[in-house]
Short mmCIF file of C-alpha atoms in Angstrom, two decimals:
data_model
loop_
_atom_site.label_atom_id
_atom_site.label_comp_id
_atom_site.label_asym_id
_atom_site.label_seq_id
_atom_site.Cartn_x
_atom_site.Cartn_y
_atom_site.Cartn_z
CA MET A 1 3.07 -18.08 56.31
CA ALA A 2 1.63 -16.16 53.32
CA PRO A 3 -1.92 -17.56 52.66
CA ILE A 4 -2.03 -19.96 49.76
CA THR A 5 -4.67 -21.69 47.64
CA LEU A 6 -4.55 -25.56 47.11
CA THR A 7 -6.43 -27.25 44.24
CA THR A 8 -7.67 -30.79 43.49
CA ASP A 9 -9.56 -31.93 40.54
CA ARG A 10 -12.89 -30.75 41.93
CA LEU A 11 -11.96 -28.30 44.79
CA LEU A 12 -10.20 -25.13 45.67
CA LEU A 13 -8.89 -24.85 49.31
CA ARG A 14 -8.27 -21.28 50.08
CA PRO A 15 -7.98 -19.14 53.22
CA PHE A 16 -11.28 -17.84 54.60
CA THR A 17 -12.10 -14.11 53.80
CA PRO A 18 -14.92 -11.93 54.87
CA ASP A 19 -16.72 -12.92 51.72
CA ASP A 20 -17.21 -16.34 53.20
CA THR A 21 -19.02 -15.02 56.33
CA ASP A 22 -22.58 -15.60 54.95
CA ALA A 23 -21.90 -19.11 53.67
CA VAL A 24 -20.12 -20.01 56.89
CA TYR A 25 -23.01 -18.72 59.00
CA GLU A 26 -25.61 -20.77 56.90
CA ALA A 27 -23.71 -23.97 57.00
CA CYS A 28 -23.06 -23.75 60.74
CA GLN A 29 -26.90 -23.65 61.38
CA ASP A 30 -26.80 -27.51 60.71
CA PRO A 31 -27.46 -29.15 63.99
CA ASP A 32 -24.88 -31.86 63.07
CA ILE A 33 -22.16 -29.31 62.77
CA GLN A 34 -23.07 -27.77 65.97
CA ARG A 35 -23.31 -31.24 67.70
CA TRP A 36 -20.10 -32.92 66.56
CA THR A 37 -17.65 -29.99 66.22
CA VAL A 38 -16.52 -27.30 68.52
CA VAL A 39 -18.31 -24.36 66.77
CA PRO A 40 -20.51 -22.41 69.14
CA SER A 41 -24.05 -23.46 69.55
CA PRO A 42 -26.25 -21.62 68.84
CA TYR A 43 -24.07 -20.24 66.00
CA THR A 44 -24.52 -16.48 65.36
CA ARG A 45 -23.55 -14.22 62.59
CA SER A 46 -20.94 -12.67 64.84
CA ASP A 47 -19.51 -16.20 65.35
CA ALA A 48 -19.01 -16.47 61.59
CA GLU A 49 -17.50 -12.97 61.38
CA PHE A 50 -15.03 -13.83 64.20
CA PHE A 51 -14.04 -17.09 62.29
CA THR A 52 -13.70 -15.54 58.91
CA GLU A 53 -12.44 -12.15 59.76
CA ARG A 54 -10.16 -12.64 62.85
CA LEU A 55 -9.46 -16.24 63.84
CA SER A 56 -8.61 -17.63 60.38
CA PRO A 57 -6.40 -14.71 59.28
CA ASP A 58 -4.56 -14.61 62.65
CA GLY A 59 -3.84 -18.31 62.35
CA TRP A 60 -2.15 -17.83 58.98
CA ARG A 61 -0.32 -14.77 60.23
CA ASP A 62 1.27 -16.41 63.30
CA GLY A 63 1.51 -19.97 61.86
CA SER A 64 -0.60 -21.60 64.56
CA MET A 65 -3.62 -22.65 62.32
CA TYR A 66 -4.33 -22.89 58.64
CA ASN A 67 -7.91 -22.71 58.01
CA PHE A 68 -9.26 -23.43 54.45
CA ALA A 69 -12.55 -22.68 52.88
CA VAL A 70 -13.31 -25.73 50.75
CA ARG A 71 -15.11 -24.74 47.61
CA THR A 72 -16.09 -26.59 44.40
CA ARG A 73 -14.24 -25.52 41.29
CA GLU A 74 -17.39 -26.09 39.32
CA ASP A 75 -19.68 -23.56 40.91
CA GLY A 76 -17.69 -22.07 43.78
CA ALA A 77 -20.08 -23.26 46.39
CA LEU A 78 -18.73 -23.63 50.01
CA THR A 79 -18.49 -27.39 50.68
CA GLY A 80 -16.90 -27.17 54.02
CA ALA A 81 -14.05 -26.08 56.22
CA LEU A 82 -10.74 -27.65 56.94
CA GLY A 83 -8.09 -26.67 59.46
CA VAL A 84 -4.61 -27.79 60.11
CA THR A 85 -3.44 -26.73 63.55
CA ARG A 86 0.14 -26.88 64.90
CA ARG A 87 0.51 -28.95 68.04
CA THR A 88 3.19 -28.55 70.74
CA LEU A 89 5.34 -31.54 69.67
CA SER A 90 7.57 -30.51 66.79
CA GLY A 91 6.32 -31.76 63.38
CA THR A 92 2.99 -32.65 64.71
CA TYR A 93 -0.31 -31.08 63.39
CA GLU A 94 -3.94 -31.89 63.80
CA ILE A 95 -6.57 -31.76 61.13
CA GLY A 96 -10.25 -31.01 61.58
CA PHE A 97 -13.08 -30.36 59.28
CA TRP A 98 -16.83 -30.01 58.66
CA THR A 99 -18.89 -30.56 55.48
CA ALA A 100 -22.02 -28.46 54.47
CA GLU A 101 -25.05 -30.68 54.75
CA GLU A 102 -26.00 -30.42 51.08
CA ARG A 103 -22.46 -31.40 50.02
CA ARG A 104 -22.06 -34.60 52.04
CA GLY A 105 -21.67 -38.06 50.53
CA ARG A 106 -19.69 -36.98 47.39
CA GLY A 107 -16.16 -37.60 48.64
CA TYR A 108 -15.31 -33.86 48.64
CA MET A 109 -13.95 -33.81 52.11
CA THR A 110 -11.83 -36.94 51.77
CA GLU A 111 -10.35 -35.26 48.73
CA ALA A 112 -9.74 -32.07 50.64
CA VAL A 113 -8.16 -33.98 53.54
CA LEU A 114 -5.72 -35.76 51.21
CA CYS A 115 -4.85 -32.52 49.51
CA ALA A 116 -4.22 -30.75 52.86
CA ALA A 117 -2.24 -33.80 54.29
CA ARG A 118 0.07 -33.64 51.24
CA TRP A 119 0.55 -29.93 51.63
CA SER A 120 1.24 -30.42 55.41
CA PHE A 121 3.93 -33.10 54.77
CA THR A 122 5.61 -31.29 51.89
CA THR A 123 5.34 -27.52 52.99
CA LEU A 124 4.86 -27.41 56.91
CA GLY A 125 7.44 -30.12 57.69
CA CYS A 126 4.70 -32.24 59.29
CA ASP A 127 5.74 -35.67 60.30
CA ARG A 128 2.46 -36.67 62.10
CA LEU A 129 -0.98 -35.40 61.22
CA GLU A 130 -3.42 -36.36 63.88
CA TRP A 131 -7.17 -36.53 63.61
CA ARG A 132 -9.56 -36.70 66.56
CA ALA A 133 -13.38 -36.79 66.70
CA GLU A 134 -15.86 -37.46 69.50
CA VAL A 135 -16.84 -41.09 69.76
CA GLY A 136 -19.89 -41.56 67.74
CA ASN A 137 -19.00 -39.06 64.94
CA VAL A 138 -19.10 -41.82 62.31
CA PRO A 139 -19.05 -39.54 59.26
CA SER A 140 -15.88 -37.84 60.40
CA ARG A 141 -14.12 -41.23 61.10
CA ALA A 142 -15.27 -42.50 57.68
CA VAL A 143 -13.53 -39.51 55.97
CA ALA A 144 -10.39 -40.15 58.05
CA LEU A 145 -10.39 -43.89 57.15
CA ARG A 146 -10.84 -43.11 53.48
CA ALA A 147 -7.97 -40.75 53.56
CA GLY A 148 -5.80 -43.40 55.04
CA PHE A 149 -5.56 -42.44 58.66
CA HIS A 150 -4.64 -45.32 60.97
CA MET A 151 -6.96 -45.56 63.88
CA GLU A 152 -5.05 -45.54 67.13
CA GLY A 153 -7.82 -46.03 69.69
CA GLU A 154 -9.93 -43.95 71.99
CA GLN A 155 -8.90 -41.13 74.34
CA ARG A 156 -10.84 -40.68 77.62
CA SER A 157 -11.80 -37.14 78.00
CA GLY A 158 -9.88 -36.13 74.83
CA LEU A 159 -12.02 -33.24 73.70
CA LEU A 160 -13.59 -30.24 75.33
CA ASN A 161 -16.82 -29.36 73.45
CA LYS A 162 -19.09 -26.54 74.82
CA GLY A 163 -17.89 -27.02 78.37
CA VAL A 164 -18.16 -30.83 78.42
CA ARG A 165 -15.25 -33.33 78.30
CA ARG A 166 -15.89 -36.08 75.80
CA ASP A 167 -14.12 -39.27 74.77
CA THR A 168 -12.64 -39.26 71.31
CA TRP A 169 -11.50 -41.57 68.61
CA ALA A 170 -7.93 -40.86 67.57
CA GLY A 171 -5.92 -41.61 64.36
CA ALA A 172 -2.89 -40.44 62.58
CA LEU A 173 -1.39 -40.20 59.03
CA ILE A 174 2.30 -40.11 58.44
CA PRO A 175 4.14 -39.05 55.26
CA ALA A 176 5.13 -42.62 54.38
CA ASP A 177 1.22 -43.52 54.26
CA LEU A 178 1.22 -41.31 51.18
CA GLY A 179 4.48 -42.41 49.78
CA LEU A 180 6.22 -39.14 50.98
CA PRO A 181 9.50 -38.73 52.87
CA GLY A 182 9.37 -37.35 56.47
CA THR A 183 11.68 -34.83 57.90
CA ALA A 184 13.11 -37.25 60.59
CA ALA A 185 13.78 -40.98 60.56
CA TYR A 186 10.91 -43.21 61.75
CA VAL A 187 11.38 -46.65 63.22
CA PRO A 188 8.08 -48.40 63.77
CA ALA A 189 7.64 -50.41 67.05
CA SER A 190 7.82 -53.60 64.97
CA ASP A 191 11.20 -52.68 63.67
CA VAL A 192 12.76 -51.76 67.03
CA SER A 193 14.81 -54.93 67.45
CA THR A 194 16.53 -54.20 64.13
CA ALA A 195 17.00 -50.49 64.76
CA PRO A 196 20.60 -49.16 64.81
#
């Protein structure tokens, strides 16, 4: 897929470029980003270069992962990173994100997640957008809940982070949650007895 830019009232979500390397490196020095996400720790400049110059462009090129630099429209500052990754099950993608420490608490990431979710449902043919975070990552869970994700429970050993398996919270958003049509019919379990 050709890289695209998404916009909201306050944000631009655009593919990462080498121009983002310094801002990504600085943001990922935050101990919370290193603790709760799968970014390397310690996080080096070469890690930032690999992310902005190779991993992100390659994901757009092969359609496996769509990483967005989340920047404010007002001043262009890097607010965070958001990625939508294709899963093995057709129509299923996973969303992940981090927010720069000085930009937290303003609702930016919830706005970005909703924007990316709508794009995923309308452009990628996504029928299920999954979110996972290590149990205890309360800020990530709060963003997912504000964006409308339905919590589906805990997964034992659901995440490998820096060589350690960890339990995760899991949730999902489907097109109907945002008033959008899906690509396939969906019959909730509560409706199984009335299904054709």
